XYZ file of C-alpha atoms in Angstrom:
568
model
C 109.615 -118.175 74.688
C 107.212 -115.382 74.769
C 104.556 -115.193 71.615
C 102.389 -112.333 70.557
C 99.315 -112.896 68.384
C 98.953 -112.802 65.138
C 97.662 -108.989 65.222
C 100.772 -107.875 67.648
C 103.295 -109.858 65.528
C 101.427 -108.166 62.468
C 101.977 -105.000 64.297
C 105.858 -105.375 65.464
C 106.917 -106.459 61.923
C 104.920 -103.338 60.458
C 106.243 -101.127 62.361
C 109.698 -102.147 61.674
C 108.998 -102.478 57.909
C 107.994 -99.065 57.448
C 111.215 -97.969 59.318
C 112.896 -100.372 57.014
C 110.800 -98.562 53.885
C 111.805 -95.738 55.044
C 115.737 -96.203 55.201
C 115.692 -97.486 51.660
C 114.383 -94.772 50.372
C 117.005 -92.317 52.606
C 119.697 -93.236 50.471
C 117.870 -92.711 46.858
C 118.186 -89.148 46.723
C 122.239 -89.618 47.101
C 121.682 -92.262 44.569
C 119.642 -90.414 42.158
C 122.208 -87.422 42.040
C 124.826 -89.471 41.684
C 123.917 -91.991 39.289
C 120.997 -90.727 37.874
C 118.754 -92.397 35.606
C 121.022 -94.453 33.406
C 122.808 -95.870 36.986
C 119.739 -96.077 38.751
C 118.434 -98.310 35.816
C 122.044 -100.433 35.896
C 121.241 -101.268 39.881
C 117.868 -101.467 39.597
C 118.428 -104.347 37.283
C 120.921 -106.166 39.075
C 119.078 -106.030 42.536
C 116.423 -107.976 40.535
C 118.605 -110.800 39.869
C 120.160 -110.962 42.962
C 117.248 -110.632 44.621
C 116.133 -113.961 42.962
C 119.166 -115.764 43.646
C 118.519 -114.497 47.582
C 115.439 -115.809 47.666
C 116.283 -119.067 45.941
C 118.659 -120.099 48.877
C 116.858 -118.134 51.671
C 113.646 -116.688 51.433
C 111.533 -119.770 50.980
C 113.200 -122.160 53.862
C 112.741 -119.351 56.858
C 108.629 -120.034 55.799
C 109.347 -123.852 56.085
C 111.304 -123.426 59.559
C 108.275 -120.753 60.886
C 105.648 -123.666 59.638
C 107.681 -126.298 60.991
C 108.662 -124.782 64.742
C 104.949 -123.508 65.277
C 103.593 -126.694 64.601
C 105.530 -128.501 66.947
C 105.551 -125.589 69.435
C 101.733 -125.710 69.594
C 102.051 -129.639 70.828
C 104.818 -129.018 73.397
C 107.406 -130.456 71.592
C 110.542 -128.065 71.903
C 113.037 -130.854 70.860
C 111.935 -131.262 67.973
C 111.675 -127.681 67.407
C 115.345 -127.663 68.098
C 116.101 -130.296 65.620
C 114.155 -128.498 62.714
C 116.408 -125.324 63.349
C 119.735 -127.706 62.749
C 119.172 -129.762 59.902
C 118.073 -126.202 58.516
C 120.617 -124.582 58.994
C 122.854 -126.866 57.889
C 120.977 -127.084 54.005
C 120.678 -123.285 54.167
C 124.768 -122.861 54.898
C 124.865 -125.015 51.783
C 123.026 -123.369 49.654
C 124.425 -120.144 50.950
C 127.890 -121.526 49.528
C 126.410 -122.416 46.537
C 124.939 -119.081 45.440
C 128.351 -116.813 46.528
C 129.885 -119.011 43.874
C 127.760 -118.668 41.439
C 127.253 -115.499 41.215
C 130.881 -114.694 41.950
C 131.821 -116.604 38.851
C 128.893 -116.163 36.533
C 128.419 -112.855 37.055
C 129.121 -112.343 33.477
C 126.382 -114.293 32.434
C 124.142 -112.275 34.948
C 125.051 -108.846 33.582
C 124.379 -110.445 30.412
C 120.463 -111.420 31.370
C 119.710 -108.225 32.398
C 120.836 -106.528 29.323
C 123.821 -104.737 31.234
C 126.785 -106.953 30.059
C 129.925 -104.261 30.999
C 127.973 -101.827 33.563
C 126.555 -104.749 36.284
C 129.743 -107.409 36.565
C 131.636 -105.739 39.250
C 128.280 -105.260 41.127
C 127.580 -108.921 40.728
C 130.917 -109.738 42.000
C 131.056 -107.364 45.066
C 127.626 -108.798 46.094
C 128.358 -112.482 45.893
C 129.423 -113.076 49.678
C 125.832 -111.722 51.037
C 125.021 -115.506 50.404
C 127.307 -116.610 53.152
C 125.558 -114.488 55.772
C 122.494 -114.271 54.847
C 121.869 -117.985 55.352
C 122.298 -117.556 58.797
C 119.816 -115.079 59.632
C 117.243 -116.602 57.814
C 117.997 -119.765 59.453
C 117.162 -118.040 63.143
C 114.729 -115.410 61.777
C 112.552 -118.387 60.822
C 112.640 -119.839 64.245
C 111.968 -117.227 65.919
C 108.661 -116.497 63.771
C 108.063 -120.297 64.110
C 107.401 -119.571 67.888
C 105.523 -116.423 67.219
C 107.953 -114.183 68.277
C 108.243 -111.264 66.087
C 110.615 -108.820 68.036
C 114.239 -110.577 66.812
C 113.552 -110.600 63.459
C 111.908 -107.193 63.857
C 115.154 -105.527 65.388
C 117.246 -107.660 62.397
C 115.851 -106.616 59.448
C 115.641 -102.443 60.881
C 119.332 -103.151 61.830
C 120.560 -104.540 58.807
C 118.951 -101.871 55.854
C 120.277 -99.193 58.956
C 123.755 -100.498 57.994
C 122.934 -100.941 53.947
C 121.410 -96.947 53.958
C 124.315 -95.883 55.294
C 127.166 -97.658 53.318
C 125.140 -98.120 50.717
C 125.180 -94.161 49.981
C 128.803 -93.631 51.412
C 129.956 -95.951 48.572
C 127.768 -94.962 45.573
C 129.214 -91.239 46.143
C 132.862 -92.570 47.323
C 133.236 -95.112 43.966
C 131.651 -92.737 41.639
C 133.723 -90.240 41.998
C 136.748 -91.699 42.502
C 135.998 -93.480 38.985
C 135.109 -90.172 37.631
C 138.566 -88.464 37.960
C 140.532 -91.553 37.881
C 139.234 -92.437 33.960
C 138.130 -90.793 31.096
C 135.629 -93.857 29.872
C 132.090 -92.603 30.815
C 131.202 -96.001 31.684
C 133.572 -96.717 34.364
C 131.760 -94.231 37.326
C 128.497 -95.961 36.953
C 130.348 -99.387 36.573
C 132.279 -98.917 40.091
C 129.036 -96.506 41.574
C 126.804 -99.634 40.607
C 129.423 -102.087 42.807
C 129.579 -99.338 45.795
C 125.826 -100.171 46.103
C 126.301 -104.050 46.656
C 128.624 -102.840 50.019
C 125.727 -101.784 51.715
C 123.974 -104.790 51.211
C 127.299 -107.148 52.462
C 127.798 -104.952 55.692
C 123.929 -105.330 56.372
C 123.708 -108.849 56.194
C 126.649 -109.101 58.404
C 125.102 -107.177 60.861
C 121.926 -108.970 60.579
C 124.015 -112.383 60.997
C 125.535 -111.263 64.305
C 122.946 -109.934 65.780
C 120.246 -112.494 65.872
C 123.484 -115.076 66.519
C 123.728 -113.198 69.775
C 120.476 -113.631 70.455
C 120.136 -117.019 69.901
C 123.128 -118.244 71.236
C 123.013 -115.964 74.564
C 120.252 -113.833 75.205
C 117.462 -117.670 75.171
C 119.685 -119.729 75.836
C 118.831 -120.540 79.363
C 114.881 -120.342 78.155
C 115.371 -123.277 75.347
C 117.311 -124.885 77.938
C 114.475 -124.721 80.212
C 112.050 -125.304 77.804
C 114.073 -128.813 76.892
C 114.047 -129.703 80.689
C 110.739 -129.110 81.722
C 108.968 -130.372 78.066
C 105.822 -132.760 79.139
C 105.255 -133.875 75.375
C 105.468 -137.384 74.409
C 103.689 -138.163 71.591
C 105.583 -139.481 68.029
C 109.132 -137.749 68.195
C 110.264 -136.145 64.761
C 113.914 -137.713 63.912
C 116.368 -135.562 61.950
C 114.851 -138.052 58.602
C 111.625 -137.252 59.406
C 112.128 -133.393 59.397
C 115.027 -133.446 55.937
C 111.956 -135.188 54.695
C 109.342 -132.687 55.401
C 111.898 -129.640 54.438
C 112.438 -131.611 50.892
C 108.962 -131.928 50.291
C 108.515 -128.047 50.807
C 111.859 -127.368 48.915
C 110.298 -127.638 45.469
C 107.542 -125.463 46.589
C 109.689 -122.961 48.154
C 112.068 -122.698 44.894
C 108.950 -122.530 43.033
C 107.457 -119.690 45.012
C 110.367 -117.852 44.705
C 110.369 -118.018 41.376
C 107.163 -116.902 41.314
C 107.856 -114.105 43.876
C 110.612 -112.364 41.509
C 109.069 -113.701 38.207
C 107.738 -109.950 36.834
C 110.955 -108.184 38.061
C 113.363 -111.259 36.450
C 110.691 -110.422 33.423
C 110.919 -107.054 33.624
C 115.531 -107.081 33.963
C 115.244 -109.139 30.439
C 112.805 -107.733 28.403
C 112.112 -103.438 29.338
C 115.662 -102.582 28.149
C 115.546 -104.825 25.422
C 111.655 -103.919 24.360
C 112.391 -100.457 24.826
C 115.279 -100.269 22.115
C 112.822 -102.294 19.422
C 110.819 -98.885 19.482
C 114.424 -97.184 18.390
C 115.208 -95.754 21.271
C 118.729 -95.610 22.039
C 120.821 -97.691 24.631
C 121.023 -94.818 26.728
C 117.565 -93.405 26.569
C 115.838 -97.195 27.029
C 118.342 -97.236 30.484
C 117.174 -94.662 31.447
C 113.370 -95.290 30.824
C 113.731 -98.511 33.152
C 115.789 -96.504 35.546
C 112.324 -94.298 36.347
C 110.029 -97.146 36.162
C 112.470 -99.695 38.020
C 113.400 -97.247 40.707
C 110.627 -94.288 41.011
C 107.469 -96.594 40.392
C 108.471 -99.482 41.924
C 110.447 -98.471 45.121
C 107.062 -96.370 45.972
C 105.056 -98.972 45.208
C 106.921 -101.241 47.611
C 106.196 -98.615 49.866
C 102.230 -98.882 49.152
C 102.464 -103.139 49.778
C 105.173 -102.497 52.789
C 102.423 -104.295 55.289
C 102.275 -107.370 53.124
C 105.170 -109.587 53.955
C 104.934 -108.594 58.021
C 101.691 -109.993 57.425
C 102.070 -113.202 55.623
C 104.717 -113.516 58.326
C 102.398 -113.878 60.801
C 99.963 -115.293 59.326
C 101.323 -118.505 58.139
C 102.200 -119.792 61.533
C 99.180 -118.543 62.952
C 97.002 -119.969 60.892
C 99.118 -123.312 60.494
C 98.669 -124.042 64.324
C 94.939 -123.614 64.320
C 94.787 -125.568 61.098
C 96.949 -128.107 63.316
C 94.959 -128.070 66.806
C 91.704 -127.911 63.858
C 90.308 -124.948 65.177
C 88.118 -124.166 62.124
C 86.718 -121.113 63.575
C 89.745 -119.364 64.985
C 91.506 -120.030 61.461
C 88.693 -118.374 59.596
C 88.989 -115.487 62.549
C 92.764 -115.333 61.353
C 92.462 -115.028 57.893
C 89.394 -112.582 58.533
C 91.374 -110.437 60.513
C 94.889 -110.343 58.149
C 92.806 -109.086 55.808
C 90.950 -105.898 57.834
C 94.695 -105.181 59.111
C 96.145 -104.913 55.617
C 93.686 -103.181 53.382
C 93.362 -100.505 56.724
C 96.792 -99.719 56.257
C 97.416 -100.243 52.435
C 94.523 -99.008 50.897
C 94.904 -95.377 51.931
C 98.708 -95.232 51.289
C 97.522 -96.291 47.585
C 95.076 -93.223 47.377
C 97.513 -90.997 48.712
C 100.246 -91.817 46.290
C 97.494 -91.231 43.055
C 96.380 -88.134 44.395
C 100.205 -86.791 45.627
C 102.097 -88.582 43.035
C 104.448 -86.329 41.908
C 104.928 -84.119 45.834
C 105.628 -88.017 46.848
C 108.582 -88.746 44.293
C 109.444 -85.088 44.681
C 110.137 -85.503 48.612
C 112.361 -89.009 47.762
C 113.926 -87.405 44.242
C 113.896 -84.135 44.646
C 114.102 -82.575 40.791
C 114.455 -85.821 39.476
C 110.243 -86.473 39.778
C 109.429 -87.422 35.761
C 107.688 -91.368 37.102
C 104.994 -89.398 38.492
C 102.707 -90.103 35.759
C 103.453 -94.389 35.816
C 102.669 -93.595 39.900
C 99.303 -92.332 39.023
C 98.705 -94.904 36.148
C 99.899 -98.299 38.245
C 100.043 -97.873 41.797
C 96.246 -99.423 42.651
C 97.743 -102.690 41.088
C 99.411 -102.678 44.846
C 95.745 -104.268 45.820
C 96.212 -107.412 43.272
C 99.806 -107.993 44.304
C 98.346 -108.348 47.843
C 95.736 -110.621 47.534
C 98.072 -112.768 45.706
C 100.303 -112.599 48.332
C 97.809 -113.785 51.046
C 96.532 -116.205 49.241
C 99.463 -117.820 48.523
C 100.454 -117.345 52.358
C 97.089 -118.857 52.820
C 97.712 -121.618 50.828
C 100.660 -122.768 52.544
C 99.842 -122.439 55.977
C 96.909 -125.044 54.537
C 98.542 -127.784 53.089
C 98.869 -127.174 49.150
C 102.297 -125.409 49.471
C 102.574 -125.433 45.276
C 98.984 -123.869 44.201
C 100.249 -120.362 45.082
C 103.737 -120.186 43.207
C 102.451 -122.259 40.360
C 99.017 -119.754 39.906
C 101.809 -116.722 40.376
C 103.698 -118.659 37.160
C 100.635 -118.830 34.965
C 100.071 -115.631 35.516
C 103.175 -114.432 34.349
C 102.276 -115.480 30.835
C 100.340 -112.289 29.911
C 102.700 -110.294 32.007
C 105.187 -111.434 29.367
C 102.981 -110.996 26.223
C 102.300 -107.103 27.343
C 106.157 -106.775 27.966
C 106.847 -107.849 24.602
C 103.754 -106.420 22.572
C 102.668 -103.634 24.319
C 106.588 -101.742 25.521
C 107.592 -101.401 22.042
C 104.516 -99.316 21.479
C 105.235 -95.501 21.612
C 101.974 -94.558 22.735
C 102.132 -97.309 25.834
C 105.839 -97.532 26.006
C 107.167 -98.629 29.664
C 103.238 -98.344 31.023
C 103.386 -101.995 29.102
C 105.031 -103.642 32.010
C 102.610 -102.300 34.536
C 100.048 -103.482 32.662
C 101.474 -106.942 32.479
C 101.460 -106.528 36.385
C 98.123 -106.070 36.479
C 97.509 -109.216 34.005
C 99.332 -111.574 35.860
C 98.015 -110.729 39.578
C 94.763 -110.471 38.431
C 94.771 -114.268 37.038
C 96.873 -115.468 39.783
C 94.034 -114.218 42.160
C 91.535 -116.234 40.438
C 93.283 -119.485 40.231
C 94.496 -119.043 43.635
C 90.525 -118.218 45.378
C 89.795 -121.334 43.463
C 92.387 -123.517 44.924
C 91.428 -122.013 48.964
C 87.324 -122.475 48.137
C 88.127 -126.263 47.129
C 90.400 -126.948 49.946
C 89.734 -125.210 52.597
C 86.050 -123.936 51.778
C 86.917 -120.696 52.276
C 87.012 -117.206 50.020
C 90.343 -116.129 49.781
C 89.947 -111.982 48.238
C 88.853 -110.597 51.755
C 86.722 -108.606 49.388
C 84.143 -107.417 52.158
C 87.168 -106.208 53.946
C 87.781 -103.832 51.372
C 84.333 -101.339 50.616
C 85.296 -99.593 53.943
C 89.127 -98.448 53.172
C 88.532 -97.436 49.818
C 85.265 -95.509 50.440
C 88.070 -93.470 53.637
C 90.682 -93.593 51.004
C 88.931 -91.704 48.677
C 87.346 -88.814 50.532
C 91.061 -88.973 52.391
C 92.943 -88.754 48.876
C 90.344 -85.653 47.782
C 91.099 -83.927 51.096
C 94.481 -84.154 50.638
C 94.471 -82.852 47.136
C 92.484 -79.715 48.350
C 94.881 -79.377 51.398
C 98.372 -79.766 48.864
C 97.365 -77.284 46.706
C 96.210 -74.756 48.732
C 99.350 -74.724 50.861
C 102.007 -75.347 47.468
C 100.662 -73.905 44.758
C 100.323 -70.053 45.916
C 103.615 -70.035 46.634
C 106.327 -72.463 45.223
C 105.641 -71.222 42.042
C 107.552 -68.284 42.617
C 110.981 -68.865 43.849
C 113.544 -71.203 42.954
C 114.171 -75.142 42.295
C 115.754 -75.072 45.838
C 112.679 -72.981 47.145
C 109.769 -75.094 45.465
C 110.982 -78.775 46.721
C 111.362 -77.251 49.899
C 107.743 -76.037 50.141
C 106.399 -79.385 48.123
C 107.970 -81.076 50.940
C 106.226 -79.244 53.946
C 103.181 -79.505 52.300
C 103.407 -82.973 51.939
C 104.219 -83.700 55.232
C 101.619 -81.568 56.687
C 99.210 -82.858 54.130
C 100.385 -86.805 55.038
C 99.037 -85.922 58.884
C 95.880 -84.294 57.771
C 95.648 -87.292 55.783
C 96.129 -89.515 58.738
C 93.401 -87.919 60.573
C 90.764 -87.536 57.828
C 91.127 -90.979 57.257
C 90.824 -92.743 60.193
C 87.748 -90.294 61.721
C 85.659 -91.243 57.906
C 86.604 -94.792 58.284
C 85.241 -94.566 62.784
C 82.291 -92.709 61.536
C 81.133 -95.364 58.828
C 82.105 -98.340 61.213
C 84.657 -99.390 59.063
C 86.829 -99.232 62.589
C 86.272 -99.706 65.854
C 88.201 -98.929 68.884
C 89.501 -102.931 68.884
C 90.623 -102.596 65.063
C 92.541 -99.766 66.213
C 95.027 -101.168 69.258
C 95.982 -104.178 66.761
C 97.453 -101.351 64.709
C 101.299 -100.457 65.326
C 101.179 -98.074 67.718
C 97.396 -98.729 68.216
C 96.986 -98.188 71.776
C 98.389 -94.782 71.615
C 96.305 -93.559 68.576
C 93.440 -94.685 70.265
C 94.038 -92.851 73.174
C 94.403 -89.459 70.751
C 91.765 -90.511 68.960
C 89.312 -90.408 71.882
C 90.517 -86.910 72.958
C 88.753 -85.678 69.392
C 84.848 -85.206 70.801
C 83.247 -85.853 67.496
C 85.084 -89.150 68.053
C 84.649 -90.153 71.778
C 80.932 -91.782 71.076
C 82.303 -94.227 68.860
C 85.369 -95.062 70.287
C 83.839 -95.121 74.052
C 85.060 -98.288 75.705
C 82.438 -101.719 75.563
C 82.358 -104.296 78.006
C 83.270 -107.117 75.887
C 85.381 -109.906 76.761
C 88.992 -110.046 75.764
C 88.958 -112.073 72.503
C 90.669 -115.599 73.068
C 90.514 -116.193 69.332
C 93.978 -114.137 68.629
């Protein structure tokens, strides 16, 4: 099976995760209108929870499967590699089970925990079966990115939030309304518009299911077949005990890090709501409150850490196989290089959103654009939840698969002090949860560089990695601010609601490609890229081939006769 290194796998999933970015926020607008605030903050809440329960019974294994395949990949040994896949997929169908039941038939309890106890049961019902699919692709995706091949689950993941976007709005508008002129209680459109969003996510994980079934079962089979025949390896051989073993020794770490993954939204679903109505606002009001935060802020600022999980991806089987081979100096080249490749892409989306906060959640919200301010306040804590996220990728790729999601869980101690202390505040009010954020991340970050300097004698911020972007990011995000106004503000002003999004959206978008360009010639210029940096990018090749075209730019970017790097 073909593999790409860890900067073209890095590049593939990015590529497809910004489509997939993009497609979630498609449908928000539709959303917004519909449900506004109050609904937004009713499935906001409940895609924490079952976002939880997802990654309880998926998210963790595929990470055990990718660790497991690539190490036995990188000795020859393709049975085995076939054998981890099974007994996988037979404790993920399982589990899979387990959670559609659950949250089938305590979905009462759910809509209790996240302070929603009428509005969020049918949504919790309707969204139970994702379970039963969803076990499946993970199963394969994690194979797949076991033997470095980043293209299936690539194609999956665009193909199943294609399907969710689309169903996903058809049935918030459809179930709404219908609810609306079918019943007089206020309650019941948001009620039914909050279970026409779980649709979406069933049909997508279908999809997703089929898909990389088909692949698996048709499209390789003759190359795992040939693989099996033609496999040289015979060292120890890794029995079905052996490898139930192995996955149960990860399991606790895996549930843990999940845990740890979803710990400040499952924080945030209990106590914003709850915090919010100690300062006497109403039930209403405090809904809507975490509808901005939990939708505006924090769907854009998945946007701004978008290249993180492509990343850790890649990097955990990358950096497991050298670990294995113990190639000290191509797994420090790894980690060196995740690092460059994130903060070049992350770092300048950050500035961007402070300096065009509210144009930004104008273009995805149209009227609806009051989170600006907790954009401009939170968004840079996008850099802490990154290194946090490395590290702990870090971490497990190297051996200590609990430091990470046990760090993660110390950290959430403050988080949940400044939910509790600081929300109820009027002067702080719902800024108290991004400040918890910040807590948390920050102290996960130190326990976590501790851990990686002890084990693997190695610094695990990337800090040196990071003067470059955010000295580009900032003369970028000042460009852009000059260019935004000039073009919107002498004229939006003037003509309607209709008129003024329109024009805050052209300027944006011609703003966002100035942007692009400012950017990248500061950070050539300063050396903070060179022409190599710039093909591991997605669509890297390309750019550079623009890029060269610009003459201020051709000296640095001119073509050096350096050997093709045999460290990726």
């Amino acid at each position: 099976m073909k593999q790409q290194s860890t900067s073209k796998g890095f590049a593939i999933l990015s590529v497809s995760t910004m489509l997939i970015k993009v497609l979630a926020l498609v449908y928000l607008p539709i959303q917004s209108a519909v449900m506004h605030d109050y609904g937004n903050g009713i499935i906001a809440a409940g895609m924490y929870l079952y976002t939880f329960i997802y990654s309880l019974t998926n998210v963790g294994l595929p990470s055990i499967i990718s660790k497991m395949v690539a190490e036995r990949s990188a000795l020859g040994d393709y049975r085995s590699t076939q054998r981890v896949l099974r007994c996988a997929s037979i404790i993920l169908g399982v589990l899979g089970l387990c959670a559609t039941l659950f949250t089938y038939l305590g979905a009462g309890a759910l809509a209790d925990y996240v302070a929603f106890p009428k509005e969020a049961v049918l949504m919790f019902q309707v969204i139970a079966p994702t379970f039963l699919f969803s076990c499946v692709s993970c199963a394969l995706r994690g194979y797949f990115q076991g033997r470095q091949n980043m293209v299936p689950t690539a194609i999956a993941q665009l193909l199943e939030q294609l399907v969710n976007t689309v169903f996903t709005a058809l049935f918030i508008w459809l179930l709404f309304n219908v609810a609306k002129h079918a019943s007089t209680d206020p309650q019941i459109p948001y009620i039914f518009g909050a279970a026409g969003s779980s649709v979406g996510t069933v049909l997508g994980a279908i999809a997703s299911a089929l898909f990389l079934s088909y692949l698996f079962t048709v499209l390789f089979r003759e190359q795992r077949h040939r693989e099996l025949k033609e496999q040289t390896y015979d060292g120890p051989v890794l029995y079905n005990r052996d490898i139930y073993r192995e996955i149960t020794r990860y399991a606790i770490p895996a549930v843990i890090g999940s845990f740890a993954a979803n710990a400040p939204g499952l924080i945030d679903a209990f106590t914003c709501k709850r915090s919010l109505m100690q300062s006497g606002l109403s039930d209403f009001v405090a809904s809507g409150l975490y509808g901005v935060y939990s939708t505006q802020f924090s769907r854009l600022f998945t946007v701004a850490i978008g290249f993180t999980n492509p990343l850790v991806i890649t990097m955990v089987p990358a950096i497991a196989s050298a670990l294995a081979v113990q190639n000290h100096k191509l797994f420090r080249h790894r980690l060196t290089e995740s690092y460059k490749l994130v903060y070049m892409l992350m770092i300048p989306i950050v500035f961007g959103m402070m300096f065009l906060a509210k144009p930004t959640i104008t273009l995805v919200f149209f009227h609806r654009n009051n989170g600006s301010d907790l954009i401009v306040f939170g968004v840079w804590t996008a850099v802490l939840s990154v290194i946090a996220a490395v590290q702990s990728g870090l971490l497990l790729a190297g051996g200590a698969p609990l430091a990470g999601p046990l760090n993660t869980i110390i950290g959430m101690i403050p988080k949940i002090l400044c939910n509790v202390l600081l929300i109820p505040l009027h002067a702080v009010n719902i800024k108290g949860a991004i400040i918890g954020n910040a807590m948390g991340w920050l102290i996960t970050i130190i326990l976590n560089d501790r851990v990686a300097r002890q084990r693997l004698h190695v610094g695990s911020c990337g800090l040196r990695s990071l003067r470059a972007p955010v000295f580009g990011s900032a003369v970028m995000g000042l460009a852009c601010w000059g260019i935004y106004s000039a073009l919107y503000l002498p004229f939006a002003p003037r003509h309607s609601t209709q008129i003024n999004i329109a024009a805050n959206d052209a300027a944006l978008l011609i703003t966002v490609v100035a942007g692009i360009f400012i950017y990248f010639s500061v950070m050539i210029k300063i050396g903070g890229v060179t022409a190599q940096d710039i093909t591991k990018l997605p669509l890297g090749t390309r750019l550079l081939r623009l890029l060269r075209k610009i003459p201020f730019l051709k000296e640095n970017l001119r073509p050096k006769p350096l050997g093709e790097n045999k460290g990726e």
